[in-house]
Tab-separated table of C-alpha atoms and ligand atoms in Angstrom:
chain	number	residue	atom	x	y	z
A	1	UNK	CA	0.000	0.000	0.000
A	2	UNK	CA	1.354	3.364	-1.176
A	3	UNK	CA	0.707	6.364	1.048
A	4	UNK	CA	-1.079	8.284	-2.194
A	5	UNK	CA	-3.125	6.635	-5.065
A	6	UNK	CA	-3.572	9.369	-7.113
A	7	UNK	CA	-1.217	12.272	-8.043
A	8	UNK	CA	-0.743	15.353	-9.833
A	9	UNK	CA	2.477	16.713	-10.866
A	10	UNK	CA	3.158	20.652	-12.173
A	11	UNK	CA	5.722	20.678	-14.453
A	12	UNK	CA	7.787	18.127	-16.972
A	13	UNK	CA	11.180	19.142	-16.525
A	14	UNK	CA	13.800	16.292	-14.751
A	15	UNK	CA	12.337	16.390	-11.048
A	16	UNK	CA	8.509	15.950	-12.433
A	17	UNK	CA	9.593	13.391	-14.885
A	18	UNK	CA	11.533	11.521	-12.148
A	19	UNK	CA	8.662	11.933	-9.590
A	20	UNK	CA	5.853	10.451	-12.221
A	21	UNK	CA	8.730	7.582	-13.384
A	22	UNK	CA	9.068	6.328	-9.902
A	23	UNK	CA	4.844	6.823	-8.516
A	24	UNK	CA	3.785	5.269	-11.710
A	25	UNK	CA	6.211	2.292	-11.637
A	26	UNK	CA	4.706	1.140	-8.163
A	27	UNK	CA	1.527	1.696	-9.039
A	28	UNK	CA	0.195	5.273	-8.435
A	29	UNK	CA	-2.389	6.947	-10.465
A	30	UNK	CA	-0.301	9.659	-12.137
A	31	UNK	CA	-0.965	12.859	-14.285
A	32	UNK	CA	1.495	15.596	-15.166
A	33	UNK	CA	0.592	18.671	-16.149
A	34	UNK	CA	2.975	20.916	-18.315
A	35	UNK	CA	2.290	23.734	-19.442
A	36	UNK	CA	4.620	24.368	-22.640
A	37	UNK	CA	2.683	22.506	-25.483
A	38	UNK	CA	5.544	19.680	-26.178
A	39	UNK	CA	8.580	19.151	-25.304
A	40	UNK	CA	11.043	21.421	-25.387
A	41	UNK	CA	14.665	21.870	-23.623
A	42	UNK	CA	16.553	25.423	-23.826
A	43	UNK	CA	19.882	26.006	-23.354
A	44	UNK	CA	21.597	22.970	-25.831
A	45	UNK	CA	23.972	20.534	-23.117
A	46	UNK	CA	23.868	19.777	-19.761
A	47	UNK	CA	26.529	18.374	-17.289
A	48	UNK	CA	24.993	15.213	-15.121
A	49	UNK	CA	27.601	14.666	-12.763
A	50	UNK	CA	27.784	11.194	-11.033
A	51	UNK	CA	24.647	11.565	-8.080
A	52	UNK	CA	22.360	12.099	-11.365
A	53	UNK	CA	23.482	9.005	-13.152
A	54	UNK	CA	22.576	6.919	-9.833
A	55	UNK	CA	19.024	8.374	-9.739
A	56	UNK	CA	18.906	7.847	-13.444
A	57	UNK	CA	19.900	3.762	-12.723
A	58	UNK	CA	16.787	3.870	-10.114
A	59	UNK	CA	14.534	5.265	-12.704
A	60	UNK	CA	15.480	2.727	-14.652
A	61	UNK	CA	16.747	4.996	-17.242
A	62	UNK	CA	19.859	4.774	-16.745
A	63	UNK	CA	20.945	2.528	-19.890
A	64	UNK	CA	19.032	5.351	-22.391
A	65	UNK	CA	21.214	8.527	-20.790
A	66	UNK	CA	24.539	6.126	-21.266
A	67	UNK	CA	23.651	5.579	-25.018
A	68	UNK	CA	22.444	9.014	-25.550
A	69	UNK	CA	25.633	11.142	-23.783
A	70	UNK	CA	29.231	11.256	-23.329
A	71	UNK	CA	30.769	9.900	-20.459
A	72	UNK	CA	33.137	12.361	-18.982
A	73	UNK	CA	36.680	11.857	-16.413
A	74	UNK	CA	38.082	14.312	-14.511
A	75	UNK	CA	38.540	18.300	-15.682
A	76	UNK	CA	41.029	20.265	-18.240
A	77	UNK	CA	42.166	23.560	-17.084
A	78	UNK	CA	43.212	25.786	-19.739
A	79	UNK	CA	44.324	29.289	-20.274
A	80	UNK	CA	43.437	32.196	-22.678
A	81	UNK	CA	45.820	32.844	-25.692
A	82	UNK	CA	46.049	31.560	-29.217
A	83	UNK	CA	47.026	27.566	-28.404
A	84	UNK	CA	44.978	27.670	-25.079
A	85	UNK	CA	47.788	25.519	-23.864
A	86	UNK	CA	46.407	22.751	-21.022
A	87	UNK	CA	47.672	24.194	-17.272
A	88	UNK	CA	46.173	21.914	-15.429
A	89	UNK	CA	44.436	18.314	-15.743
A	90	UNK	CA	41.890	16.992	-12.508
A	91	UNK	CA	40.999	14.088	-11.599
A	92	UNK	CA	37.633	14.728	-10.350
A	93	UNK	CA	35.758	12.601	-7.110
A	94	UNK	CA	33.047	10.129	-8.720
A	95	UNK	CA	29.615	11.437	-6.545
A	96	UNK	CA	27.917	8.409	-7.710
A	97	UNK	CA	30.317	6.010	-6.923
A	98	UNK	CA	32.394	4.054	-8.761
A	99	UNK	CA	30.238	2.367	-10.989
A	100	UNK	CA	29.342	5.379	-12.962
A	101	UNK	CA	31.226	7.625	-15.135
A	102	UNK	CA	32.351	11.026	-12.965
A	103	UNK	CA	29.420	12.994	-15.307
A	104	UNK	CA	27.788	12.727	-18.561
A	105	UNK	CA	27.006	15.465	-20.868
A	106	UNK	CA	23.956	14.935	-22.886
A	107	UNK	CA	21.758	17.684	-25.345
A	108	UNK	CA	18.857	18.328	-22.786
A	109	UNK	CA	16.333	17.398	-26.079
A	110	UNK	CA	17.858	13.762	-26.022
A	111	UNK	CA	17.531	13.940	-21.573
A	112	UNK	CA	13.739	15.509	-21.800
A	113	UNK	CA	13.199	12.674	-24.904
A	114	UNK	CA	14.477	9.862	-22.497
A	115	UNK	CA	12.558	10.886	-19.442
A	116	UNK	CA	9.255	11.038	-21.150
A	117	UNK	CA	9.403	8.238	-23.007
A	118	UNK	CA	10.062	6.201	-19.193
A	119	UNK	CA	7.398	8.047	-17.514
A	120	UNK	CA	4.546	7.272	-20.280
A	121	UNK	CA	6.102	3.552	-20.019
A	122	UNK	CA	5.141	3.346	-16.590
A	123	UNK	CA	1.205	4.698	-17.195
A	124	UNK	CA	1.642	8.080	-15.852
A	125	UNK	CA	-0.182	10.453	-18.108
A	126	UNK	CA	1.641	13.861	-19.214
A	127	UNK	CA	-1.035	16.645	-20.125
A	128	UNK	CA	0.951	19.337	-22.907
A	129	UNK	CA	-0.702	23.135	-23.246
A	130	UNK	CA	-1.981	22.689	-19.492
A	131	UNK	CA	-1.350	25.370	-17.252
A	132	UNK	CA	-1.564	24.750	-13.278
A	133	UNK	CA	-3.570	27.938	-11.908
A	134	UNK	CA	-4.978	26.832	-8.134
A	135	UNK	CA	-4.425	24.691	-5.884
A	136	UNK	CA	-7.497	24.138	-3.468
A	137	UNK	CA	-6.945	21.993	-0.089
A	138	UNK	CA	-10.030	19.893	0.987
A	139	UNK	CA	-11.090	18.393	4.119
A	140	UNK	CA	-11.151	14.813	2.994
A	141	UNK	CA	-7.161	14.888	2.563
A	142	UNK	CA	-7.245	15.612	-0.752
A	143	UNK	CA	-6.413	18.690	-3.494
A	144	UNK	CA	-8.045	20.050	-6.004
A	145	UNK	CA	-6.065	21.119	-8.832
A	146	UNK	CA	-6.986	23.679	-11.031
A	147	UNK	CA	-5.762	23.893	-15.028
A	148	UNK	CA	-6.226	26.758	-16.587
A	149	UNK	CA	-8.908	27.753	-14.188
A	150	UNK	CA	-11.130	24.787	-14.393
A	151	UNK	CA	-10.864	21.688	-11.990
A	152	UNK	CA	-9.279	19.159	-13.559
A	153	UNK	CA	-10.247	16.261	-9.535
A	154	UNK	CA	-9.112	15.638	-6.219
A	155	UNK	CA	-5.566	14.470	-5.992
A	156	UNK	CA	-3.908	12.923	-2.804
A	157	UNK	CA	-1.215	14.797	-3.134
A	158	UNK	CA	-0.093	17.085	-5.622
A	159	UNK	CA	3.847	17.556	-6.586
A	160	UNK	CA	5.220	21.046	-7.331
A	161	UNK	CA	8.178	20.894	-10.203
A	162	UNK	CA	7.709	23.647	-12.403
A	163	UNK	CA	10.785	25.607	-11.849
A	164	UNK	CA	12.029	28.690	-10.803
A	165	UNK	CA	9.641	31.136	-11.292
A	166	UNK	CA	7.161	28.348	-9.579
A	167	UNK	CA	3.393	29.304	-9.666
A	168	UNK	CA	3.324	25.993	-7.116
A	169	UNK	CA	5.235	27.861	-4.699
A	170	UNK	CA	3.543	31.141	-5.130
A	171	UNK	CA	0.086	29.484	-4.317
A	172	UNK	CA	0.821	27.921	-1.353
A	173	UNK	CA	2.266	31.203	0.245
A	174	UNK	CA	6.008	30.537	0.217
A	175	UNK	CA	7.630	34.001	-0.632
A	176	UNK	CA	11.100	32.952	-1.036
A	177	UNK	CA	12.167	34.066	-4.809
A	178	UNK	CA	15.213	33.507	-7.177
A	179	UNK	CA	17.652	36.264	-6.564
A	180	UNK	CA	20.004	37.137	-9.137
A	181	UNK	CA	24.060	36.613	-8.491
A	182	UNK	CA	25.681	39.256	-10.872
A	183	UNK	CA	26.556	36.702	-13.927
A	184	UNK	CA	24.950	36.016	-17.302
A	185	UNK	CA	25.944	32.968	-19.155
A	186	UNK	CA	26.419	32.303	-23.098
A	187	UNK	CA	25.866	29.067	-24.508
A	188	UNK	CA	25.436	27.802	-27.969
A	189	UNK	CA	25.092	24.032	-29.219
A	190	UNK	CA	28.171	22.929	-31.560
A	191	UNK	CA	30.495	20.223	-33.314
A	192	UNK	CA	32.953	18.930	-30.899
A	193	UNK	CA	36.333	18.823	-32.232
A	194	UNK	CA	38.174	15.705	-31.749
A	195	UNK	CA	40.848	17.134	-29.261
A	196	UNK	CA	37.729	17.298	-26.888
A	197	UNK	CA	37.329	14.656	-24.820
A	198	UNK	CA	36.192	16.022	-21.734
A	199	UNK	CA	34.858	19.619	-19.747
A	200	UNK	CA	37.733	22.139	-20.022
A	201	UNK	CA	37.224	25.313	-18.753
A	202	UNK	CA	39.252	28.872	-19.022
A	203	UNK	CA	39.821	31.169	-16.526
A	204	UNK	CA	40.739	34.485	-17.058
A	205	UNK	CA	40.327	36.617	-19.903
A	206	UNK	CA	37.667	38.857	-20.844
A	207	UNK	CA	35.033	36.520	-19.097
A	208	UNK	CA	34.452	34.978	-15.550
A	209	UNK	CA	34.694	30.979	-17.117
A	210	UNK	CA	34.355	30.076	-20.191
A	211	UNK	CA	34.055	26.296	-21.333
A	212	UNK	CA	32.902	23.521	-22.984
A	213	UNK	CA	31.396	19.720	-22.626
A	214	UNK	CA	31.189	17.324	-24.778
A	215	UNK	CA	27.044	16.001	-25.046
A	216	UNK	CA	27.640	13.004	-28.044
A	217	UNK	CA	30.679	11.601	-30.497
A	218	UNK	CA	30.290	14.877	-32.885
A	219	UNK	CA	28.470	17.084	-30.303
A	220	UNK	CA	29.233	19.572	-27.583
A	221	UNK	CA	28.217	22.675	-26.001
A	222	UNK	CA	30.335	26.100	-24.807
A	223	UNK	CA	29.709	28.712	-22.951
A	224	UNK	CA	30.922	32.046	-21.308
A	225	UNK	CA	30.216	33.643	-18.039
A	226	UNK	CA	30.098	37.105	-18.145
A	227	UNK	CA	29.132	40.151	-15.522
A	228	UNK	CA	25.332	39.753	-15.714
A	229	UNK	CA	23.831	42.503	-18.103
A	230	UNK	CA	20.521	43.424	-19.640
A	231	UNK	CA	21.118	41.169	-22.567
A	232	UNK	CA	17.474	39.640	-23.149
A	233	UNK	CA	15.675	40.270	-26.309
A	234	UNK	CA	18.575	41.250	-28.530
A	235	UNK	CA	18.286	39.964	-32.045
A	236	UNK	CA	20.255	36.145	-33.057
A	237	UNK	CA	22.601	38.229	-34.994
A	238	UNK	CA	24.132	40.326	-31.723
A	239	UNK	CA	24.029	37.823	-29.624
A	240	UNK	CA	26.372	35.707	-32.267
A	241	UNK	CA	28.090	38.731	-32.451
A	242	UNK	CA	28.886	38.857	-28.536
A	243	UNK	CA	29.637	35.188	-28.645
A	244	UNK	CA	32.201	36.114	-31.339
A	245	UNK	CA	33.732	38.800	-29.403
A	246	UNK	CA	34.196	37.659	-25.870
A	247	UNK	CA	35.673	34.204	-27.202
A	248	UNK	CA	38.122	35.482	-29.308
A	249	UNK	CA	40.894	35.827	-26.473
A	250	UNK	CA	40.551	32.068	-26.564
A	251	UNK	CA	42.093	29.574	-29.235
A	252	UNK	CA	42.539	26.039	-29.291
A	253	UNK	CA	38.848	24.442	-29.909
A	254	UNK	CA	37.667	27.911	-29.459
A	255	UNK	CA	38.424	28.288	-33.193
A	256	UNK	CA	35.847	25.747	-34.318
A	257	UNK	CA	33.174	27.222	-31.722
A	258	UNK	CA	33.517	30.458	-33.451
A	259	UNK	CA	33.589	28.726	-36.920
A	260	UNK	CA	29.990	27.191	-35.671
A	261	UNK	CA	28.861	30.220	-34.485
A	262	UNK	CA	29.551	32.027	-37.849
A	263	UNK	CA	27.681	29.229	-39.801
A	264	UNK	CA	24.320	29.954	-37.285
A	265	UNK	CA	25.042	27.560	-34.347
A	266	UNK	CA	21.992	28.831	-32.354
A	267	UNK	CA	22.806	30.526	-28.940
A	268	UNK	CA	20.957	31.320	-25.616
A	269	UNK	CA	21.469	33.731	-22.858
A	270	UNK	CA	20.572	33.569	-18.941
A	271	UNK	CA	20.987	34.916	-15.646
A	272	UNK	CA	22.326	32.531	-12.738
A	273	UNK	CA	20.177	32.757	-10.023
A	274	UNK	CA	20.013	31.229	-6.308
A	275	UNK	CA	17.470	30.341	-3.713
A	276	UNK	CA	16.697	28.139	-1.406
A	277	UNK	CA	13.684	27.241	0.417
A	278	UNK	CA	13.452	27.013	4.143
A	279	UNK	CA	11.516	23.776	5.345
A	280	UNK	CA	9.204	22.824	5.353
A	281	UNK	CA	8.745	22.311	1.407
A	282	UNK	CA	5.003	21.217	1.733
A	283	UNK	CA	1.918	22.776	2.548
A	284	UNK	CA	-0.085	19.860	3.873
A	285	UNK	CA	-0.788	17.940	0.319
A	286	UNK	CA	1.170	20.325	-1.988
A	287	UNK	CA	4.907	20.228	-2.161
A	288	UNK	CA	7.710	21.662	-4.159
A	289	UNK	CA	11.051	20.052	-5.694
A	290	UNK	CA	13.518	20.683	-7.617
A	291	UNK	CA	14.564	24.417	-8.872
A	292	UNK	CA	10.902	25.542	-7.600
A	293	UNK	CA	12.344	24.774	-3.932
A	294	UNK	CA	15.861	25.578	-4.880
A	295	UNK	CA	18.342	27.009	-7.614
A	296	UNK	CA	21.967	28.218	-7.724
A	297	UNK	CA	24.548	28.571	-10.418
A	298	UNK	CA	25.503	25.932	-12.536
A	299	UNK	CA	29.507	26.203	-10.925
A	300	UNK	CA	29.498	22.793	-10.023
A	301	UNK	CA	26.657	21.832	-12.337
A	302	UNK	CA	24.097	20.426	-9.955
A	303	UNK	CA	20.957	21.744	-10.108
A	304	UNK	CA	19.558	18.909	-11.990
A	305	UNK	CA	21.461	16.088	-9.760
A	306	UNK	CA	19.336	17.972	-6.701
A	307	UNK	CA	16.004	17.859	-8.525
A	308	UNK	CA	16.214	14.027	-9.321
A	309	UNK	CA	17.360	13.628	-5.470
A	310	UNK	CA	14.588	15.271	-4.618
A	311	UNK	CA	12.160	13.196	-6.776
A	312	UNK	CA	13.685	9.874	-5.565
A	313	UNK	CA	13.548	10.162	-1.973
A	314	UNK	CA	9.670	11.788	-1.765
A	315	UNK	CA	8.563	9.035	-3.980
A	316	UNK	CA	10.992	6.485	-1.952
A	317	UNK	CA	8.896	7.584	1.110
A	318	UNK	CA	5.415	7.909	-0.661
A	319	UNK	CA	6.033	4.208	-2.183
A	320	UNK	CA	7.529	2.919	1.488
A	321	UNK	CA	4.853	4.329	3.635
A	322	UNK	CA	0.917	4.163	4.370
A	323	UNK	CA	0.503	7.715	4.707
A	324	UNK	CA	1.160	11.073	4.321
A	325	UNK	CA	1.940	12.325	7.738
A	326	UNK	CA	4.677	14.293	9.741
A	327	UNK	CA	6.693	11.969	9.455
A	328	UNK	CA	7.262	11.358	5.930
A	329	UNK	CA	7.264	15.225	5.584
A	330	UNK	CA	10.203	15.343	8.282
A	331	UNK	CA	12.257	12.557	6.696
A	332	UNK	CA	12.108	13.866	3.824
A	333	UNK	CA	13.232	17.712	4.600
A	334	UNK	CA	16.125	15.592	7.022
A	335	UNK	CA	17.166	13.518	3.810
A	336	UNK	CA	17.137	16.733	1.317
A	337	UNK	CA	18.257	20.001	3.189
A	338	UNK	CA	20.949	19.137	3.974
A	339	UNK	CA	22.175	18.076	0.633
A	340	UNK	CA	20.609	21.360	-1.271
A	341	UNK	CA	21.822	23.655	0.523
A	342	UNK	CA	25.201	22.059	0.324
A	343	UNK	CA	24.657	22.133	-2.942
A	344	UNK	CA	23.461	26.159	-3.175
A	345	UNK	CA	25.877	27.554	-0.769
A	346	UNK	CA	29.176	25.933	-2.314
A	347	UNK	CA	28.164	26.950	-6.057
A	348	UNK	CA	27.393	30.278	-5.031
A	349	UNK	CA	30.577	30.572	-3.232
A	350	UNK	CA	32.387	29.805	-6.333
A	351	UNK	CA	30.732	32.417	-8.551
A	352	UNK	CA	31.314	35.006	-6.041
A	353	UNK	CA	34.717	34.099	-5.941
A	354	UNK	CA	35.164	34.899	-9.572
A	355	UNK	CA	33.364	38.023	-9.499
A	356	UNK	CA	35.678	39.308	-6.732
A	357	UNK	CA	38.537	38.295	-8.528
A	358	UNK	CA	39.508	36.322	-5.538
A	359	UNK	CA	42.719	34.072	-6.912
A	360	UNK	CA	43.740	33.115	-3.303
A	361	UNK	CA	40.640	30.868	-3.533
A	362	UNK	CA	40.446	27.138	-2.660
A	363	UNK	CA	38.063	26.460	-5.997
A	364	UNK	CA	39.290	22.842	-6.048
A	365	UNK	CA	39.139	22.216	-2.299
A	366	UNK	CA	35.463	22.745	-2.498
A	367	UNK	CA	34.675	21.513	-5.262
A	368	UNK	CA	36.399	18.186	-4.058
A	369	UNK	CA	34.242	18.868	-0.540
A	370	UNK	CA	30.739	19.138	-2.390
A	371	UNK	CA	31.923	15.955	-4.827
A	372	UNK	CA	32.612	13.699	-1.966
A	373	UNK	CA	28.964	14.478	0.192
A	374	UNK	CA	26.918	14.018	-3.020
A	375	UNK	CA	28.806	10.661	-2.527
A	376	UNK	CA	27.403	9.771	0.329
A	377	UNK	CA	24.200	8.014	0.127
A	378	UNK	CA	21.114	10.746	-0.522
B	401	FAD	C1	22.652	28.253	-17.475
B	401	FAD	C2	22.319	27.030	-16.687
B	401	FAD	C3	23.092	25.906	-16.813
B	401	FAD	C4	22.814	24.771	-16.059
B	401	FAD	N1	23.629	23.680	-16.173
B	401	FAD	C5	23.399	22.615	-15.386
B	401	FAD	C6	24.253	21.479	-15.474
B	401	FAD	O1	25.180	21.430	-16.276
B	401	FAD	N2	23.982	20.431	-14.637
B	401	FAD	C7	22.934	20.443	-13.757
B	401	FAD	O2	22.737	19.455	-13.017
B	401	FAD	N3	22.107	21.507	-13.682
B	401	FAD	C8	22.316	22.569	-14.475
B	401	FAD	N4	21.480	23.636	-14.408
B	401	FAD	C9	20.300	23.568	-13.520
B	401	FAD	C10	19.209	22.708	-14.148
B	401	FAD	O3	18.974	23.127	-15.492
B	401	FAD	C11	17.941	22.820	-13.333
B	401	FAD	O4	18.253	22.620	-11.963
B	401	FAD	C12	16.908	21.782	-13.735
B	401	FAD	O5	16.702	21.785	-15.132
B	401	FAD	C13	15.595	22.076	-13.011
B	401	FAD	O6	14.674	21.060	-13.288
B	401	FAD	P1	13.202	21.162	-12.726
B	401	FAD	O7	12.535	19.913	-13.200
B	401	FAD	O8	13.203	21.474	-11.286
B	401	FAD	O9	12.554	22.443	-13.431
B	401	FAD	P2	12.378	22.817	-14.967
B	401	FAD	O10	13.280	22.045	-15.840
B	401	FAD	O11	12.443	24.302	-15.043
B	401	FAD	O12	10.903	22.326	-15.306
B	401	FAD	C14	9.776	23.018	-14.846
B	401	FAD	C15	8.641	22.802	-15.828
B	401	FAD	O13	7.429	23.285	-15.243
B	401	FAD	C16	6.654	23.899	-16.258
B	401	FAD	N5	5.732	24.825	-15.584
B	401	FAD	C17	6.034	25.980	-14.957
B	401	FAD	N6	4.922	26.516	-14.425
B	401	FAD	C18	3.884	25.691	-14.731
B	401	FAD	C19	2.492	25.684	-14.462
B	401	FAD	N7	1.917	26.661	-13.734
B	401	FAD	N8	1.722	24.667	-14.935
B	401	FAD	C20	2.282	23.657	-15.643
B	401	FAD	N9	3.620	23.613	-15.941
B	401	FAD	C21	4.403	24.606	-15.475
B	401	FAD	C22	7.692	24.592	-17.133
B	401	FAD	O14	7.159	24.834	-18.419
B	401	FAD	C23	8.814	23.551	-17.139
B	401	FAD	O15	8.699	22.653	-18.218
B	401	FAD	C24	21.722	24.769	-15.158
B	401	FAD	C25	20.916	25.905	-15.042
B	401	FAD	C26	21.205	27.028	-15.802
B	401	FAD	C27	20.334	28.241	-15.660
């Protein structure tokens, strides 16, 4: 006996996908609503370091990802200048143990692909064009969910995934909000030349970081942190243009980014933000995970790792237990604070750092600190 039969989930980005995977499999009536009408994935790559793989394994996805990314060991430090010449090579700490690869990159279309194609396995149902709106507690320990203003039933519990700007978390009163840290990141979605084998970052130069990871065998995707400016809604052709001109301090496989980026490699451009919920997550039968409970910048690339944490251990306790009670609620905050804000602190710390300037830094010490707890079981 589960402690929910029925379920609603806002929001089909990696923690709602995990969430539905996992309910569905043992037997939980589930329906996700999402609110973009298909699929979609901005922002080209993403890094999945080690703690993701090893929810991905308990999903039962974790074959698809393998086939569909690039396993990456350990970390290439280079330097600005017309060979880029390698300064430094890492060995990084495997937080998923040693049976998986240190991280994967993978395009986030092929990742979204993967994860909906396991949750519709399993039976849960994933609603496109449907827009959560209200959220209405009842006496009989149930929620009424509400999709584009009309009722769509009663739910026993309904699952809060949909991201920063979270309408979830706005209608159940929890005023914490995404604050921006002062950097703006490029990224475009390119060829990888064969030299590439695995995430290299720059330091230095005209940008905070700027990088690259390899997503497939002829794939990859770059990037450049940069002092965050007012850069949304400028046209394809300036934002290429800025691409072109804050890379060009860097050579080495920076010369076949740019020669991507001249042919009409699409590009994308964000803030970094950073939040983090206080417990508890939940209001009664509404809860949030993932980025809608907490974000940070992608400095040691684990927002998504957090999200699918989250996912696994609510629906680890929701499968394990008979009902939703104080208990579950408190084992699960104890299992997942913790870890997030771990998680939020450290890769905040790190992007301060660079905006400072600060070169007296231990960057590897915590990175090698954060690695080693995401180790540890979740
Ligand atoms: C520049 C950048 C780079 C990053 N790189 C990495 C990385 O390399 N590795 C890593 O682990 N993490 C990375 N992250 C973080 C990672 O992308 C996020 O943590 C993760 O994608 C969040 O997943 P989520 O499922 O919580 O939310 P989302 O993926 O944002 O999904 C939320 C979904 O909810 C839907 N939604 C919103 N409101 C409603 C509503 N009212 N009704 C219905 N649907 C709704 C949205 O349309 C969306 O599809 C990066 C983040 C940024 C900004």
């Amino acid at each position: 006996m589960t402690a929910v039969q029925k379920v609603a989930i806002v929001g089909s980005g990696v923690a709602g996908l995990a969430a539905a995977i996992q309910l569905a499999k043992a037997g939980v009536a589930v329906d996700v609503f999402e609110a973009k009408p298909e699929l979609s994935a901005l922002g080209s790559g993403i890094s999945l370091q080690g703690n993701a793989l090893r929810v991905f394994d308990a999903l039962g996805a974790w074959d698809d990802i393998r086939a569909a990314g690039y396993a990456i060991e350990g970390l290439n430090l280079r330097a600005p200048g017309p060979d880029a010449p390698i300064v430094a090579q890492l060995p990084e700490v495997k937080s998923g143990g040693p049976d998986y690869p240190t991280s994967m990159g993978i395009p986030r279309a092929d990742l979204a692909r993967i994860l909906l194609e396991h949750a519709e396995r399993a039976g849960a149902t994933v609603h496109f064009a449907k827009k959560v709106t209200g959220v209405d507690a009842r006496a009989n320990n149930t929620v009424e969910v509400f999709v584009d203003d009309e009722s769509a039933g009663e739910y026993g519990l309904l699952i809060g995934a949909d991201g920063i700007n979270s309408t979830v978390r706005d209608l159940i009163g929890i005023e914490t909000k995404p604050q921006p840290t002062g950097m703006g990141i490029w990224r475009t979605f390119v060829s990888r030349p064969a030299e590439v084998e695995t995430s290299e970052l720059y330091y230095g130069g005209p940008v905070y970081i700027a990088g690259y990871t390899p997503t497939g065998e002829n794939t990859m995707y770059a990037f450049l942190v940069e002092k965050a400016e007012d850069r949304f809604g400028i046209s394809d052709e300036d934002a290429t243009r800025i691409m072109l001109e804050e890379s060009r301090a860097y050579g080495g496989p920076w010369n076949s980014i740019r020669a991507d980026l001249e042919a009409g490699a699409h590009t994308n451009y964000t803030w970094f933000t950073q939040h983090l919920v206080e417990v508890p997550w939940n209001r009664g039968r509404v809860v949030i995970i993932g980025d809608a409970a907490h974000s940070c910048p992608p400095t040691i690339a684990q927002g998504a790792a957090q999200g699918l944490e989250d996912a696994l251990v609510l629906t680890e306790l929701l499968v394990a237990r008979d009902a939703v009670d104080d208990e579950l609620w408190d084992q699960f905050h104890a299992r997942r604070l913790p870890r997030a804000k771990t998680v939020v602190e450290a890769s905040v710390q790190l992007g301060q750092w660079q905006i400072d300037g600060n070169r007296d830094a231990d960057t590897g010490g915590l990175f090698f600190a954060v690695a080693q707890k995401m180790a540890e079981p979740v």
